[in-house]
């Protein structure tokens, strides 16, 4: 396969959106979407999943009222072929990565297609430059995990004894979002809003962008997405953004040869049907690694694991002091009580 952007019967033309006074187009009728913002109007919203840079989104009860005369940005729509790669660095690109045929989709499993929201055209160009992208997803020789109730809600457990570096699971994300996502709120509107109202407007705009991605998912992937937990039901995140903030796993694409000044364009968070169900420990027994050529997350055992043992990843930097780790985990709504947090630093 030379290109990872679907050519199956369901594939449709791409569209390009810019803030204007026109009517928003129906996203379900297109294969790919791009959105451009004027640089002077950009506002950053981050703190997705395993972290980011910029202004943090609210935690806890947060629901300010926007002015009655507030008008959200509208969108002008332009159509493009799904093979287009010559987007500028200011484009926000909606695109689908996945198998070229129904047979490949069945071989790769439920989440064979990934809906992506990229901040820059650089990511799409970098991915399409990978030979035969996307490569088939690697699979362990037998099923090595199960999802079951745990002391932390649902969790992932080993179904057999595992040795260090054993591959436990590889899966393609349901949804991928650039960490450096920028949200456009017109200057005329910003001057009328308090900081809290500005954040509320950003959250609503983010939810609208994410809705484009969800509407483009297959019914099976959409169902898997909404089965994930949402611990952000009272902070104006919206149902999609709430699930994203609760379950996202951070990763970078296109390898380590990316220029330092371009790093932000290749840093992402992803939602996974299975891996996103893994719980946190500051002493994890699983290491996640994103494999760009197959556009999949690979989970490997970091030590010997006994069948029936719960599998954990870390949601934070384990080298930080305990107090800083606990603060990083506060958006998830729990206080870590793992061995590293129970013992004095």
Short mmCIF file of C-alpha atoms in Angstrom, two decimals:
data_model
loop_
_atom_site.label_atom_id
_atom_site.label_comp_id
_atom_site.label_asym_id
_atom_site.label_seq_id
_atom_site.Cartn_x
_atom_site.Cartn_y
_atom_site.Cartn_z
CA UNK A 1 0.00 0.00 0.00
CA UNK A 2 1.47 3.34 -1.03
CA UNK A 3 -0.97 5.68 0.68
CA UNK A 4 -2.71 5.22 3.99
CA UNK A 5 -5.70 7.40 3.24
CA UNK A 6 -8.72 5.31 2.38
CA UNK A 7 -9.68 4.50 -1.20
CA UNK A 8 -12.53 2.16 -0.28
CA UNK A 9 -16.02 2.83 -1.59
CA UNK A 10 -16.80 4.93 1.48
CA UNK A 11 -13.92 7.32 0.78
CA UNK A 12 -15.01 10.82 -0.29
CA UNK A 13 -13.42 14.10 -1.31
CA UNK A 14 -11.64 16.28 1.20
CA UNK A 15 -12.76 19.73 2.21
CA UNK A 16 -10.96 22.77 3.54
CA UNK A 17 -12.57 25.02 6.16
CA UNK A 18 -11.68 28.62 7.00
CA UNK A 19 -13.42 31.05 9.34
CA UNK A 20 -15.88 33.10 7.32
CA UNK A 21 -19.54 34.02 7.21
CA UNK A 22 -20.66 31.02 5.20
CA UNK A 23 -22.65 28.02 6.37
CA UNK A 24 -20.81 25.09 7.91
CA UNK A 25 -20.78 22.03 5.63
CA UNK A 26 -21.88 18.59 6.75
CA UNK A 27 -18.68 16.69 7.69
CA UNK A 28 -20.19 13.24 7.12
CA UNK A 29 -20.20 13.87 3.38
CA UNK A 30 -16.42 14.24 3.04
CA UNK A 31 -13.29 12.18 3.47
CA UNK A 32 -10.90 14.85 4.63
CA UNK A 33 -11.18 18.36 6.01
CA UNK A 34 -8.71 21.19 6.62
CA UNK A 35 -9.25 24.33 8.61
CA UNK A 36 -7.14 27.50 8.54
CA UNK A 37 -6.96 30.12 11.27
CA UNK A 38 -5.52 33.63 11.13
CA UNK A 39 -2.37 33.54 13.26
CA UNK A 40 -3.34 36.70 15.16
CA UNK A 41 -6.59 35.05 16.28
CA UNK A 42 -5.08 31.81 17.62
CA UNK A 43 -5.68 30.64 21.19
CA UNK A 44 -4.10 27.46 22.48
CA UNK A 45 -5.94 24.79 24.45
CA UNK A 46 -3.92 21.84 25.72
CA UNK A 47 -3.63 19.50 28.70
CA UNK A 48 -4.97 16.51 26.79
CA UNK A 49 -4.45 13.06 28.23
CA UNK A 50 -0.80 12.72 29.19
CA UNK A 51 -0.14 16.44 29.09
CA UNK A 52 0.96 19.26 26.81
CA UNK A 53 2.08 22.88 26.80
CA UNK A 54 0.17 26.11 27.13
CA UNK A 55 -3.00 26.97 29.04
CA UNK A 56 -4.47 24.10 31.05
CA UNK A 57 -8.11 23.22 30.63
CA UNK A 58 -10.34 23.49 33.72
CA UNK A 59 -10.71 20.78 36.36
CA UNK A 60 -13.82 20.34 38.50
CA UNK A 61 -17.03 22.34 38.20
CA UNK A 62 -16.67 25.00 35.51
CA UNK A 63 -19.58 26.27 33.44
CA UNK A 64 -19.52 30.03 32.81
CA UNK A 65 -22.27 31.54 30.67
CA UNK A 66 -21.30 33.08 27.34
CA UNK A 67 -22.83 36.46 26.39
CA UNK A 68 -26.12 36.21 24.51
CA UNK A 69 -24.60 38.06 21.56
CA UNK A 70 -21.55 35.77 21.34
CA UNK A 71 -21.26 34.35 17.81
CA UNK A 72 -19.07 31.23 17.37
CA UNK A 73 -16.74 31.15 14.37
CA UNK A 74 -18.41 29.97 11.17
CA UNK A 75 -16.79 27.96 8.43
CA UNK A 76 -16.29 28.33 4.71
CA UNK A 77 -15.82 24.99 2.99
CA UNK A 78 -13.65 24.06 0.02
CA UNK A 79 -13.24 20.60 -1.52
CA UNK A 80 -9.92 18.82 -2.15
CA UNK A 81 -8.82 15.41 -3.33
CA UNK A 82 -7.90 13.12 -0.42
CA UNK A 83 -4.40 12.69 -1.88
CA UNK A 84 -3.63 16.38 -1.37
CA UNK A 85 -0.49 17.00 0.71
CA UNK A 86 0.47 20.60 -0.11
CA UNK A 87 -1.25 22.13 2.91
CA UNK A 88 0.42 25.02 4.70
CA UNK A 89 1.63 24.83 8.28
CA UNK A 90 -1.41 26.86 9.31
CA UNK A 91 -3.93 24.28 8.09
CA UNK A 92 -5.78 22.00 10.47
CA UNK A 93 -6.28 18.75 8.59
CA UNK A 94 -8.98 16.15 9.16
CA UNK A 95 -7.98 12.89 7.49
CA UNK A 96 -8.43 9.12 7.79
CA UNK A 97 -5.53 6.68 8.00
CA UNK A 98 -6.23 3.02 7.51
CA UNK A 99 -6.29 -0.02 5.20
CA UNK A 100 -6.90 0.25 1.49
CA UNK A 101 -9.34 -2.65 1.30
CA UNK A 102 -12.06 -4.32 3.32
CA UNK A 103 -9.84 -7.42 3.53
CA UNK A 104 -7.07 -5.44 5.21
CA UNK A 105 -9.60 -3.90 7.57
CA UNK A 106 -10.77 -7.34 8.67
CA UNK A 107 -7.18 -8.52 9.10
CA UNK A 108 -6.23 -5.52 11.23
CA UNK A 109 -9.32 -5.67 13.43
CA UNK A 110 -11.92 -3.24 14.74
CA UNK A 111 -9.85 -0.08 14.81
CA UNK A 112 -8.17 -0.52 11.41
CA UNK A 113 -9.06 3.12 10.58
CA UNK A 114 -7.88 6.17 12.50
CA UNK A 115 -9.48 9.60 12.32
CA UNK A 116 -6.82 12.28 12.60
CA UNK A 117 -6.88 16.00 13.35
CA UNK A 118 -3.44 17.39 12.48
CA UNK A 119 -2.32 20.94 13.21
CA UNK A 120 -0.03 21.06 10.18
CA UNK A 121 0.34 19.54 6.73
CA UNK A 122 3.82 18.43 7.83
CA UNK A 123 2.43 15.36 9.59
CA UNK A 124 0.54 14.08 6.57
CA UNK A 125 3.50 14.67 4.26
CA UNK A 126 5.85 12.89 6.68
CA UNK A 127 3.55 9.89 7.01
CA UNK A 128 3.03 9.53 3.26
CA UNK A 129 6.80 9.60 2.77
CA UNK A 130 7.12 6.32 4.70
CA UNK A 131 7.50 3.45 2.18
CA UNK A 132 4.33 1.33 1.86
CA UNK A 133 2.56 3.33 4.58
CA UNK A 134 0.79 2.08 6.57
CA UNK A 135 2.47 -1.27 7.13
CA UNK A 136 0.40 -4.16 8.55
CA UNK A 137 -0.10 -4.08 12.32
CA UNK A 138 2.15 -6.52 14.20
CA UNK A 139 0.32 -9.00 16.38
CA UNK A 140 1.48 -11.26 19.23
CA UNK A 141 1.33 -15.00 18.46
CA UNK A 142 -1.68 -15.38 20.77
CA UNK A 143 -4.05 -13.15 22.73
CA UNK A 144 -2.14 -11.95 25.79
CA UNK A 145 -4.60 -9.56 27.41
CA UNK A 146 -8.20 -9.18 28.52
CA UNK A 147 -10.32 -6.27 29.74
CA UNK A 148 -11.96 -6.99 33.10
CA UNK A 149 -13.17 -5.15 36.20
CA UNK A 150 -10.37 -4.05 38.52
CA UNK A 151 -9.95 -2.06 41.70
CA UNK A 152 -9.76 1.02 39.44
CA UNK A 153 -12.92 0.37 37.40
CA UNK A 154 -12.09 -1.60 34.25
CA UNK A 155 -8.52 -2.51 33.43
CA UNK A 156 -6.28 -4.68 31.28
CA UNK A 157 -4.93 -7.99 32.59
CA UNK A 158 -2.39 -10.52 31.32
CA UNK A 159 -3.93 -13.81 30.14
CA UNK A 160 -0.60 -15.68 30.26
CA UNK A 161 2.88 -15.34 31.72
CA UNK A 162 4.92 -12.69 29.93
CA UNK A 163 8.67 -12.14 29.67
CA UNK A 164 10.36 -8.73 29.50
CA UNK A 165 9.86 -7.07 26.10
CA UNK A 166 7.05 -9.43 25.06
CA UNK A 167 4.56 -7.78 22.71
CA UNK A 168 1.20 -7.66 24.48
CA UNK A 169 -0.88 -5.70 21.98
CA UNK A 170 -0.58 -3.52 18.89
CA UNK A 171 -3.53 -1.42 17.78
CA UNK A 172 -4.30 1.56 15.60
CA UNK A 173 -5.85 4.59 17.35
CA UNK A 174 -9.51 5.46 17.00
CA UNK A 175 -8.66 9.17 17.12
CA UNK A 176 -5.44 11.22 16.87
CA UNK A 177 -5.14 14.90 17.77
CA UNK A 178 -2.12 17.21 17.50
CA UNK A 179 -0.99 18.44 20.92
CA UNK A 180 -0.32 21.89 19.52
CA UNK A 181 -3.91 22.34 18.38
CA UNK A 182 -4.87 26.01 18.09
CA UNK A 183 -8.41 27.31 18.35
CA UNK A 184 -9.54 30.43 16.56
CA UNK A 185 -11.68 32.94 18.44
CA UNK A 186 -12.11 36.23 16.52
CA UNK A 187 -10.50 39.29 18.14
CA UNK A 188 -13.83 41.09 18.19
CA UNK A 189 -15.28 38.30 20.32
CA UNK A 190 -12.27 37.97 22.65
CA UNK A 191 -12.52 41.59 23.77
CA UNK A 192 -16.09 40.93 24.95
CA UNK A 193 -15.22 37.83 26.99
CA UNK A 194 -13.79 37.31 30.46
CA UNK A 195 -10.92 34.79 30.76
CA UNK A 196 -13.40 32.15 31.98
CA UNK A 197 -15.75 32.85 29.06
CA UNK A 198 -12.83 32.68 26.63
CA UNK A 199 -11.95 29.24 27.97
CA UNK A 200 -15.60 28.17 27.65
CA UNK A 201 -15.63 29.39 24.02
CA UNK A 202 -12.41 27.44 23.34
CA UNK A 203 -13.88 24.29 24.83
CA UNK A 204 -17.01 24.59 22.68
CA UNK A 205 -14.92 25.21 19.56
CA UNK A 206 -12.72 22.20 20.35
CA UNK A 207 -15.80 20.02 20.83
CA UNK A 208 -17.07 21.11 17.40
CA UNK A 209 -13.77 20.18 15.73
CA UNK A 210 -13.75 16.81 17.48
CA UNK A 211 -17.32 16.20 16.35
CA UNK A 212 -16.09 16.28 12.75
CA UNK A 213 -13.73 13.42 13.60
CA UNK A 214 -16.36 11.36 15.40
CA UNK A 215 -18.89 11.81 12.59
CA UNK A 216 -16.33 10.40 10.15
CA UNK A 217 -15.73 7.22 12.19
CA UNK A 218 -17.16 3.85 11.29
CA UNK A 219 -20.15 2.92 13.48
CA UNK A 220 -18.03 0.27 15.24
CA UNK A 221 -15.23 2.71 16.09
CA UNK A 222 -17.70 5.36 17.20
CA UNK A 223 -19.34 2.88 19.57
CA UNK A 224 -15.92 1.87 20.95
CA UNK A 225 -15.03 5.53 21.51
CA UNK A 226 -18.14 6.34 23.52
CA UNK A 227 -17.71 3.24 25.70
CA UNK A 228 -14.61 4.84 27.25
CA UNK A 229 -14.83 6.56 30.63
CA UNK A 230 -15.30 10.33 30.95
CA UNK A 231 -14.18 11.98 34.19
CA UNK A 232 -14.72 15.54 32.85
CA UNK A 233 -18.50 15.81 32.97
CA UNK A 234 -18.69 19.05 34.97
CA UNK A 235 -15.98 21.27 33.47
CA UNK A 236 -17.60 22.24 30.12
CA UNK A 237 -15.36 19.86 28.19
CA UNK A 238 -18.23 18.33 26.23
CA UNK A 239 -18.70 14.55 25.88
CA UNK A 240 -16.05 14.06 23.18
CA UNK A 241 -13.37 16.29 24.67
CA UNK A 242 -14.09 14.80 28.10
CA UNK A 243 -13.36 11.29 26.81
CA UNK A 244 -10.25 12.61 25.07
CA UNK A 245 -8.91 14.27 28.23
CA UNK A 246 -9.62 11.14 30.27
CA UNK A 247 -8.16 8.48 27.98
CA UNK A 248 -5.57 10.00 25.62
CA UNK A 249 -2.07 8.51 25.33
CA UNK A 250 0.72 10.77 24.07
CA UNK A 251 3.09 9.89 21.23
CA UNK A 252 5.04 11.35 18.31
CA UNK A 253 4.98 10.30 14.66
CA UNK A 254 7.53 10.30 11.83
CA UNK A 255 10.49 9.17 13.93
CA UNK A 256 13.29 11.02 15.67
CA UNK A 257 14.71 12.75 12.59
CA UNK A 258 12.22 15.61 12.87
CA UNK A 259 13.79 19.05 13.14
CA UNK A 260 13.75 20.52 16.63
CA UNK A 261 11.65 23.49 15.53
CA UNK A 262 9.05 21.10 14.06
CA UNK A 263 8.68 18.84 17.11
CA UNK A 264 5.36 20.38 18.13
CA UNK A 265 3.82 19.47 14.77
CA UNK A 266 4.58 15.76 15.32
CA UNK A 267 3.49 15.46 18.95
CA UNK A 268 0.04 13.92 19.34
CA UNK A 269 -2.38 12.27 21.69
CA UNK A 270 -4.47 9.28 20.69
CA UNK A 271 -7.54 7.39 21.85
CA UNK A 272 -7.38 3.60 21.64
CA UNK A 273 -10.24 1.11 21.98
CA UNK A 274 -8.15 -1.21 24.17
CA UNK A 275 -4.94 0.51 25.30
CA UNK A 276 -6.87 3.53 26.60
CA UNK A 277 -8.48 1.24 29.17
CA UNK A 278 -5.13 0.65 30.91
CA UNK A 279 -4.86 2.10 34.40
CA UNK A 280 -1.99 4.10 35.86
CA UNK A 281 0.89 3.16 38.10
CA UNK A 282 4.04 5.12 38.87
CA UNK A 283 5.80 1.73 38.62
CA UNK A 284 4.28 0.48 35.34
CA UNK A 285 4.84 -3.00 33.96
CA UNK A 286 4.02 -2.02 30.37
CA UNK A 287 5.78 0.40 28.03
CA UNK A 288 3.85 1.99 25.11
CA UNK A 289 5.66 2.80 21.88
CA UNK A 290 4.09 4.28 18.75
CA UNK A 291 5.26 2.65 15.52
CA UNK A 292 4.80 5.26 12.78
CA UNK A 293 5.22 2.94 9.74
CA UNK A 294 2.17 0.88 10.81
CA UNK A 295 0.50 3.83 12.57
CA UNK A 296 -0.07 1.68 15.64
CA UNK A 297 0.69 1.69 19.36
CA UNK A 298 2.72 -1.27 20.59
CA UNK A 299 2.57 -2.38 24.22
CA UNK A 300 5.56 -4.33 25.56
CA UNK A 301 6.14 -5.88 28.98
CA UNK A 302 8.86 -4.07 30.95
CA UNK A 303 9.43 -7.03 33.32
CA UNK A 304 8.22 -10.56 33.93
CA UNK A 305 4.43 -10.57 34.36
CA UNK A 306 2.30 -13.38 35.78
CA UNK A 307 -0.95 -14.48 34.16
CA UNK A 308 -3.85 -12.64 35.82
CA UNK A 309 -1.72 -9.64 36.82
CA UNK A 310 -3.10 -6.20 35.94
CA UNK A 311 -1.19 -4.29 33.28
CA UNK A 312 -0.30 -0.64 33.92
CA UNK A 313 1.19 2.28 32.06
CA UNK A 314 2.16 5.64 33.56
CA UNK A 315 0.16 8.79 32.95
CA UNK A 316 2.96 11.06 34.18
CA UNK A 317 6.74 11.43 34.40
CA UNK A 318 7.82 8.88 37.00
CA UNK A 319 11.05 10.78 37.66
CA UNK A 320 9.11 13.66 39.23
CA UNK A 321 8.69 13.89 43.02
CA UNK A 322 5.56 12.28 44.42
CA UNK A 323 3.77 15.61 45.00
CA UNK A 324 4.28 16.65 41.37
CA UNK A 325 3.09 13.27 40.10
CA UNK A 326 -0.07 13.56 42.19
CA UNK A 327 -0.72 17.04 40.77
CA UNK A 328 -0.29 15.70 37.23
CA UNK A 329 -2.88 13.01 37.98
CA UNK A 330 -5.46 15.37 39.47
CA UNK A 331 -7.33 15.88 36.14
CA UNK A 332 -8.08 12.14 36.11
CA UNK A 333 -9.98 12.37 39.38
CA UNK A 334 -7.97 9.93 41.50
CA UNK A 335 -5.05 9.91 43.93
CA UNK A 336 -2.42 7.33 43.07
CA UNK A 337 -1.77 4.77 45.82
CA UNK A 338 0.79 2.61 44.02
CA UNK A 339 3.90 1.39 45.81
CA UNK A 340 5.95 4.39 44.69
CA UNK A 341 3.37 6.81 46.07
CA UNK A 342 2.80 4.88 49.31
CA UNK A 343 6.49 4.94 50.20
CA UNK A 344 8.26 8.19 51.18
CA UNK A 345 10.21 9.85 48.35
#
